[in-house]
Amino acid sequence: MANYIDSVLIGGERVIHRANLSMWNELPLLLLGVVLLPLFGAGLLVFLAIYIKVKSTELAITNKRVIAKFGFISRSTVELNINKIESLQVHQTLLGRLFNFGSLVIAGAGEPQAPIPGIARPLEFRRYFMEAQEQATQLAAR
């Protein structure tokens, strides 16, 4: 599978941090797959759907933007200029805190909020984002 993020990088842009979805976010579907496994292997289809969803989602912070790509056959992307992002919120449920996953909500200047659900290690993602935004701000000030 070709890597979407690497294919859309522009001149002088480099990836600072990559993230992925958490399998724990798919716990209800995983349990459904276990229940359906004895029914002619129907659970295997559920497991395959989860695998495709997790593997076909790409998340990255570059020195210029935040990029998120969802989907295998149909594709949905969110690409926000790092200097235009006003806030990055982390939402974690109790289960999310226990298993270190959560949702990110990115709000940009003049742009609607862009939710990214089920990301693994969301606080780490936020830390890398804050560092990248600080570096971009310092470069712009020069």
PDB file of C-alpha atoms in Angstrom, residues 12-13 47 56 63-64 70 80 92 103 111 123 142:
ATOM      1  CA  GLY A  12      11.199  21.544   2.184  1.00  0.00           C
ATOM      2  CA  GLU A  13       8.530  19.638   4.118  1.00  0.00           C
ATOM      3  CA  PHE A  47     -11.507  -8.509  12.102  1.00  0.00           C
ATOM      4  CA  SER A  56      -5.445   2.599   5.931  1.00  0.00           C
ATOM      5  CA  ASN A  63       7.185  21.009   9.821  1.00  0.00           C
ATOM      6  CA  LYS A  64       4.431  22.715   7.753  1.00  0.00           C
ATOM      7  CA  PHE A  70      -8.771   7.971   6.274  1.00  0.00           C
ATOM      8  CA  LEU A  80      -4.144  21.911   8.005  1.00  0.00           C
ATOM      9  CA  GLN A  92     -10.186  10.605  26.345  1.00  0.00           C
ATOM     10  CA  SER A 103      -9.741  11.655  19.926  1.00  0.00           C
ATOM     11  CA  GLU A 111     -11.866  26.471   9.456  1.00  0.00           C
ATOM     12  CA  LEU A 123      -0.933  13.275  24.361  1.00  0.00           C
ATOM     13  CA  ARG A 142      12.924  35.482  11.429  1.00  0.00           C
TER      14      ARG A 142
END
